[in-house]
Amino acid sequence: MLIDESWYKELDLGKIEDVQAVSGGDINLAFKIIADTGEYFLKVQPDNNESFFDHEVESLNLINSVANAPKVVRSGTFRDSGYLVLNYIHFGTGSQYNLGQLVAKMHQRHSLRFGLGHDVLNAKNPKINTWRANWGDFYIQQRLNVLINEVQKKGLWNDQRDKMMRRFEEKLMEYYQVHPIVPSLMHGDLWNGNVGFQQNQQPILFDPDVFFGNREMDIAMTLLFGGFDEEFYRGYQELYPLDKGWQKRMPWHQTYYLLAHLNLFGETYGASFDNILKQSVEN
């Protein structure tokens, strides 16, 4: 795709000096824009419109209200393509302790209920975000069961998984009826590829999929695939300590993420999902 002078006028970033194609993942086309006003990161979604980026814009703005993420410059639709312009991040190194504190600051933004008020259906793992008062209800009905439905369509569900899941969901409902929690602003996809450090060593969070939920879910994701060291958890705990017994509950939340991977990648993740679901029932 060519970003030509007609795009320059649409983007309205001053005098554009160079445009470089960069890696933007498997969903969007991505470019680095160098202009006399600064450097920018451009995402383009062909054959779509700016509404494709609405949730990402909302997510970045919510996180930036309390923490640090790329800043939204502009979004729009041009030539039958949706686009999003962010400030360009130059990477450096930094402290995992400070990264833990940044995540804790994000989680200290609270809501009265769980959810977000609108669904996110343009993703491979759809999110139903109707507001709910109880975490057990939200997690079961609007996260686990939504993905089970997707997995069933692909023929990846069976009686044994269904039996174990129903036992797990009963356990969740019983626990959260008597252990209410405060909804926190969640990153939603907090693995080590979505965090980093700017050149000034400030930690920064990328590619969020926000909602107000149980903050233990974000922590469970950091533990699932690694990349966060003891200093991260020390920084987090010193600012916003997790509730007693949180380590025991990590498989409960990792069950969702491995179910999501089962939906995305098939039986490659089947054994891992079965194992974490078994742990969740037995722990």
Short mmCIF file of C-alpha atoms in Angstrom, two decimals:
data_model
loop_
_atom_site.label_atom_id
_atom_site.label_comp_id
_atom_site.label_asym_id
_atom_site.label_seq_id
_atom_site.Cartn_x
_atom_site.Cartn_y
_atom_site.Cartn_z
CA MET A 1 0.00 0.00 0.00
CA LEU A 2 1.33 3.42 -0.96
CA ILE A 3 1.12 6.34 1.46
CA ASP A 4 1.26 9.17 -1.08
CA GLU A 5 0.73 12.94 -0.99
CA SER A 6 -3.04 12.56 -0.82
CA TRP A 7 -2.52 10.72 2.45
CA TYR A 8 -0.17 13.49 3.62
CA LYS A 9 -2.97 16.01 3.35
CA GLU A 10 -5.43 13.72 5.13
CA LEU A 11 -3.07 12.99 8.02
CA ASP A 12 -2.35 16.69 8.60
CA LEU A 13 0.93 16.13 10.43
CA GLY A 14 2.84 19.03 8.95
CA LYS A 15 5.49 18.57 6.28
CA ILE A 16 6.03 14.81 5.89
CA GLU A 17 9.66 14.00 5.13
CA ASP A 18 9.63 10.19 5.03
CA VAL A 19 7.27 7.21 5.30
CA GLN A 20 8.64 3.79 6.24
CA ALA A 21 6.69 0.51 6.32
CA VAL A 22 7.17 -1.25 9.66
CA SER A 23 5.91 -4.40 11.32
CA GLY A 24 2.39 -3.88 12.66
CA GLY A 25 1.31 -7.40 13.47
CA ASP A 26 -0.99 -9.59 11.41
CA ILE A 27 -4.04 -7.31 11.50
CA ASN A 28 -2.98 -3.85 10.30
CA LEU A 29 -0.59 -2.26 7.86
CA ALA A 30 1.82 -0.03 9.78
CA PHE A 31 4.12 2.86 8.93
CA LYS A 32 6.57 5.20 10.60
CA ILE A 33 5.90 8.80 9.61
CA ILE A 34 8.70 11.37 9.92
CA ALA A 35 7.45 14.95 9.74
CA ASP A 36 8.72 18.37 10.71
CA THR A 37 6.33 18.21 13.68
CA GLY A 38 7.67 14.90 15.01
CA GLU A 39 7.58 11.15 14.44
CA TYR A 40 4.36 9.16 14.29
CA PHE A 41 3.12 5.57 14.08
CA LEU A 42 0.36 5.00 11.52
CA LYS A 43 -1.89 1.95 11.52
CA VAL A 44 -4.10 1.31 8.49
CA GLN A 45 -6.97 -1.17 8.23
CA PRO A 46 -7.84 -1.60 4.51
CA ASP A 47 -11.47 -2.02 3.45
CA ASN A 48 -12.72 -0.77 6.78
CA ASN A 49 -13.37 2.53 8.55
CA GLU A 50 -12.20 4.39 11.62
CA SER A 51 -14.69 2.56 13.86
CA PHE A 52 -12.34 -0.43 13.65
CA PHE A 53 -9.97 1.50 15.93
CA ASP A 54 -12.60 2.89 18.33
CA HIS A 55 -11.84 0.39 21.08
CA GLU A 56 -8.08 0.87 20.75
CA VAL A 57 -8.50 4.65 20.99
CA GLU A 58 -10.71 4.26 24.04
CA SER A 59 -8.26 1.80 25.61
CA LEU A 60 -5.23 4.03 25.10
CA ASN A 61 -7.03 7.11 26.40
CA LEU A 62 -8.24 5.29 29.52
CA ILE A 63 -4.78 3.97 30.33
CA ASN A 64 -3.20 7.36 29.68
CA SER A 65 -5.57 8.88 32.22
CA VAL A 66 -3.67 7.06 34.99
CA ALA A 67 -0.57 5.40 33.51
CA ASN A 68 1.46 5.51 30.26
CA ALA A 69 0.64 4.26 26.77
CA PRO A 70 1.13 5.58 23.22
CA LYS A 71 -0.77 8.84 22.72
CA VAL A 72 -3.60 9.04 20.21
CA VAL A 73 -3.03 11.79 17.66
CA ARG A 74 -5.87 11.20 15.23
CA SER A 75 -8.09 8.54 13.68
CA GLY A 76 -10.21 8.62 10.57
CA THR A 77 -11.29 7.01 7.32
CA PHE A 78 -9.57 7.63 3.99
CA ARG A 79 -9.83 5.79 0.68
CA ASP A 80 -12.00 3.06 2.20
CA SER A 81 -9.42 2.42 4.91
CA GLY A 82 -9.58 3.13 8.62
CA TYR A 83 -6.46 4.62 10.16
CA LEU A 84 -5.01 5.50 13.54
CA VAL A 85 -2.09 7.86 14.21
CA LEU A 86 -0.09 7.51 17.44
CA ASN A 87 3.06 9.16 18.66
CA TYR A 88 6.13 7.08 17.72
CA ILE A 89 7.93 5.33 20.58
CA HIS A 90 11.71 4.97 20.66
CA PHE A 91 12.57 2.04 22.87
CA GLY A 92 15.14 1.82 25.63
CA THR A 93 15.60 -0.15 28.82
CA GLY A 94 14.15 0.32 32.27
CA SER A 95 13.24 -1.08 35.66
CA GLN A 96 10.84 -3.98 36.07
CA TYR A 97 10.05 -2.55 39.51
CA ASN A 98 8.82 0.66 37.86
CA LEU A 99 6.84 -1.39 35.34
CA GLY A 100 5.11 -3.19 38.19
CA GLN A 101 4.24 0.12 39.79
CA LEU A 102 2.84 1.41 36.48
CA VAL A 103 0.52 -1.60 36.20
CA ALA A 104 -0.54 -1.08 39.83
CA LYS A 105 -1.40 2.56 39.07
CA MET A 106 -3.57 1.43 36.16
CA HIS A 107 -5.36 -1.07 38.41
CA GLN A 108 -6.04 1.64 40.97
CA ARG A 109 -8.52 3.23 38.59
CA HIS A 110 -11.83 1.67 39.63
CA SER A 111 -15.42 1.39 38.48
CA LEU A 112 -18.61 0.52 40.32
CA ARG A 113 -19.26 -2.47 38.03
CA PHE A 114 -17.48 -4.95 35.75
CA GLY A 115 -17.52 -4.41 32.00
CA LEU A 116 -17.19 -1.44 29.69
CA GLY A 117 -20.64 -0.64 28.40
CA HIS A 118 -20.10 -1.84 24.83
CA ASP A 119 -18.98 -5.08 23.23
CA VAL A 120 -15.85 -5.71 21.16
CA LEU A 121 -16.92 -8.00 18.34
CA ASN A 122 -14.33 -7.24 15.63
CA ALA A 123 -11.74 -9.50 17.30
CA LYS A 124 -11.11 -13.22 16.93
CA ASN A 125 -11.89 -13.58 20.63
CA PRO A 126 -15.09 -11.51 21.02
CA LYS A 127 -15.69 -9.63 24.29
CA ILE A 128 -19.15 -9.02 25.75
CA ASN A 129 -18.85 -6.03 28.09
CA THR A 130 -22.36 -5.49 29.47
CA TRP A 131 -22.06 -4.02 32.96
CA ARG A 132 -22.34 -6.57 35.79
CA ALA A 133 -22.20 -6.21 39.56
CA ASN A 134 -20.64 -9.62 40.34
CA TRP A 135 -17.30 -10.83 38.99
CA GLY A 136 -18.39 -14.47 38.90
CA ASP A 137 -21.35 -13.61 36.66
CA PHE A 138 -19.22 -11.46 34.36
CA TYR A 139 -16.32 -13.89 34.06
CA ILE A 140 -18.50 -16.92 33.39
CA GLN A 141 -21.18 -15.43 31.15
CA GLN A 142 -19.18 -12.79 29.28
CA ARG A 143 -15.73 -14.33 29.01
CA LEU A 144 -15.62 -18.12 29.48
CA ASN A 145 -18.98 -19.06 27.92
CA VAL A 146 -18.48 -16.70 24.98
CA LEU A 147 -15.25 -18.48 24.06
CA ILE A 148 -16.69 -21.92 24.72
CA ASN A 149 -19.31 -21.11 22.08
CA GLU A 150 -16.54 -20.16 19.61
CA VAL A 151 -14.57 -23.32 20.37
CA GLN A 152 -17.67 -25.48 19.96
CA LYS A 153 -18.18 -24.08 16.45
CA LYS A 154 -14.69 -25.34 15.57
CA GLY A 155 -15.32 -28.83 16.95
CA LEU A 156 -12.75 -28.40 19.73
CA TRP A 157 -15.09 -28.98 22.68
CA ASN A 158 -15.94 -32.35 24.22
CA ASP A 159 -17.88 -33.87 27.08
CA GLN A 160 -14.89 -34.07 29.39
CA ARG A 161 -14.02 -30.39 28.93
CA ASP A 162 -17.66 -29.45 29.39
CA LYS A 163 -17.95 -31.46 32.60
CA MET A 164 -14.78 -29.92 34.06
CA MET A 165 -15.81 -26.41 33.01
CA ARG A 166 -19.20 -26.68 34.69
CA ARG A 167 -17.51 -27.78 37.93
CA PHE A 168 -15.12 -24.85 37.64
CA GLU A 169 -17.92 -22.36 37.00
CA GLU A 170 -19.84 -23.58 40.04
CA LYS A 171 -16.71 -23.06 42.11
CA LEU A 172 -16.27 -19.54 40.74
CA MET A 173 -19.86 -18.57 41.51
CA GLU A 174 -19.62 -19.86 45.07
CA TYR A 175 -16.31 -18.08 45.71
CA TYR A 176 -17.20 -14.66 44.32
CA GLN A 177 -20.60 -14.60 46.00
CA VAL A 178 -18.77 -14.35 49.35
CA HIS A 179 -15.51 -12.68 48.18
CA PRO A 180 -16.55 -9.52 46.31
CA ILE A 181 -13.81 -7.53 44.60
CA VAL A 182 -13.46 -3.99 43.31
CA PRO A 183 -13.43 -3.64 39.49
CA SER A 184 -10.10 -2.31 38.16
CA LEU A 185 -9.07 -0.86 34.81
CA MET A 186 -7.51 -3.82 33.02
CA HIS A 187 -4.95 -3.90 30.24
CA GLY A 188 -6.61 -7.06 28.98
CA ASP A 189 -3.61 -8.59 27.15
CA LEU A 190 -0.69 -8.08 29.51
CA TRP A 191 2.02 -10.33 28.10
CA ASN A 192 5.66 -9.28 27.71
CA GLY A 193 5.21 -8.29 24.07
CA ASN A 194 2.81 -5.54 25.10
CA VAL A 195 5.08 -3.78 27.58
CA GLY A 196 8.34 -1.90 27.12
CA PHE A 197 10.44 1.09 28.06
CA GLN A 198 10.99 4.43 26.36
CA GLN A 199 14.42 5.92 25.85
CA ASN A 200 14.00 7.89 29.09
CA GLN A 201 13.48 4.52 30.89
CA GLN A 202 9.79 5.21 31.51
CA PRO A 203 7.71 1.99 31.28
CA ILE A 204 4.92 1.96 28.72
CA LEU A 205 1.97 -0.33 27.92
CA PHE A 206 0.95 -1.28 24.36
CA ASP A 207 -2.00 -2.78 22.47
CA PRO A 208 -4.49 -2.78 25.35
CA ASP A 209 -7.92 -4.39 25.29
CA VAL A 210 -9.39 -2.62 28.30
CA PHE A 211 -12.40 -3.28 30.46
CA PHE A 212 -13.06 -3.04 34.18
CA GLY A 213 -12.43 -6.43 35.71
CA ASN A 214 -10.57 -8.52 38.25
CA ARG A 215 -6.98 -7.26 38.30
CA GLU A 216 -5.76 -10.77 39.10
CA MET A 217 -6.46 -11.59 35.43
CA ASP A 218 -3.74 -9.20 34.23
CA ILE A 219 -1.30 -10.62 36.79
CA ALA A 220 -2.19 -14.17 35.72
CA MET A 221 -1.33 -13.29 32.12
CA THR A 222 2.10 -12.00 33.14
CA LEU A 223 2.80 -15.35 34.79
CA LEU A 224 1.49 -17.48 31.93
CA PHE A 225 4.17 -16.79 29.31
CA GLY A 226 6.93 -15.25 31.44
CA GLY A 227 9.08 -12.20 30.78
CA PHE A 228 8.40 -10.46 34.10
CA ASP A 229 10.87 -10.87 36.95
CA GLU A 230 10.58 -10.69 40.75
CA GLU A 231 11.14 -6.93 40.70
CA PHE A 232 7.96 -6.45 38.66
CA TYR A 233 5.86 -8.19 41.30
CA ARG A 234 7.68 -6.44 44.15
CA GLY A 235 6.94 -3.04 42.58
CA TYR A 236 3.31 -3.98 42.07
CA GLN A 237 2.80 -5.36 45.57
CA GLU A 238 4.39 -2.38 47.28
CA LEU A 239 1.95 0.01 45.63
CA TYR A 240 -1.24 -2.09 45.45
CA PRO A 241 -0.99 -5.46 47.25
CA LEU A 242 -3.02 -8.35 45.89
CA ASP A 243 -5.57 -10.09 48.10
CA LYS A 244 -4.48 -13.03 50.22
CA GLY A 245 -4.33 -16.32 48.30
CA TRP A 246 -3.84 -14.69 44.90
CA GLN A 247 -1.20 -17.24 43.83
CA LYS A 248 -3.69 -20.07 44.31
CA ARG A 249 -6.20 -18.29 42.06
CA MET A 250 -3.83 -17.73 39.13
CA PRO A 251 -4.97 -20.89 37.27
CA TRP A 252 -8.56 -19.65 37.50
CA HIS A 253 -7.71 -16.69 35.28
CA GLN A 254 -5.15 -18.48 33.10
CA THR A 255 -7.97 -20.85 32.12
CA TYR A 256 -9.51 -18.00 30.13
CA TYR A 257 -6.29 -17.12 28.31
CA LEU A 258 -5.56 -20.73 27.36
CA LEU A 259 -9.17 -21.14 26.20
CA ALA A 260 -8.58 -18.06 24.03
CA HIS A 261 -5.44 -19.68 22.60
CA LEU A 262 -7.37 -22.90 21.98
CA ASN A 263 -9.87 -20.83 20.00
CA LEU A 264 -7.13 -19.04 18.04
CA PHE A 265 -4.64 -21.86 17.43
CA GLY A 266 -6.55 -25.11 17.90
CA GLU A 267 -5.46 -28.27 19.69
CA THR A 268 -1.87 -27.03 19.86
CA TYR A 269 -3.06 -25.53 23.15
CA GLY A 270 -5.50 -28.33 24.03
CA ALA A 271 -3.29 -30.12 26.57
CA SER A 272 -2.28 -26.86 28.26
CA PHE A 273 -5.92 -25.81 28.53
CA ASP A 274 -6.98 -29.18 29.95
CA ASN A 275 -4.19 -29.06 32.51
CA ILE A 276 -4.97 -25.52 33.75
CA LEU A 277 -8.70 -26.29 33.88
CA LYS A 278 -7.97 -29.35 36.01
CA GLN A 279 -5.80 -27.22 38.33
CA SER A 280 -8.59 -24.67 38.60
CA VAL A 281 -11.11 -27.28 39.68
CA GLU A 282 -8.77 -28.94 42.16
CA ASN A 283 -7.09 -25.86 43.71
#
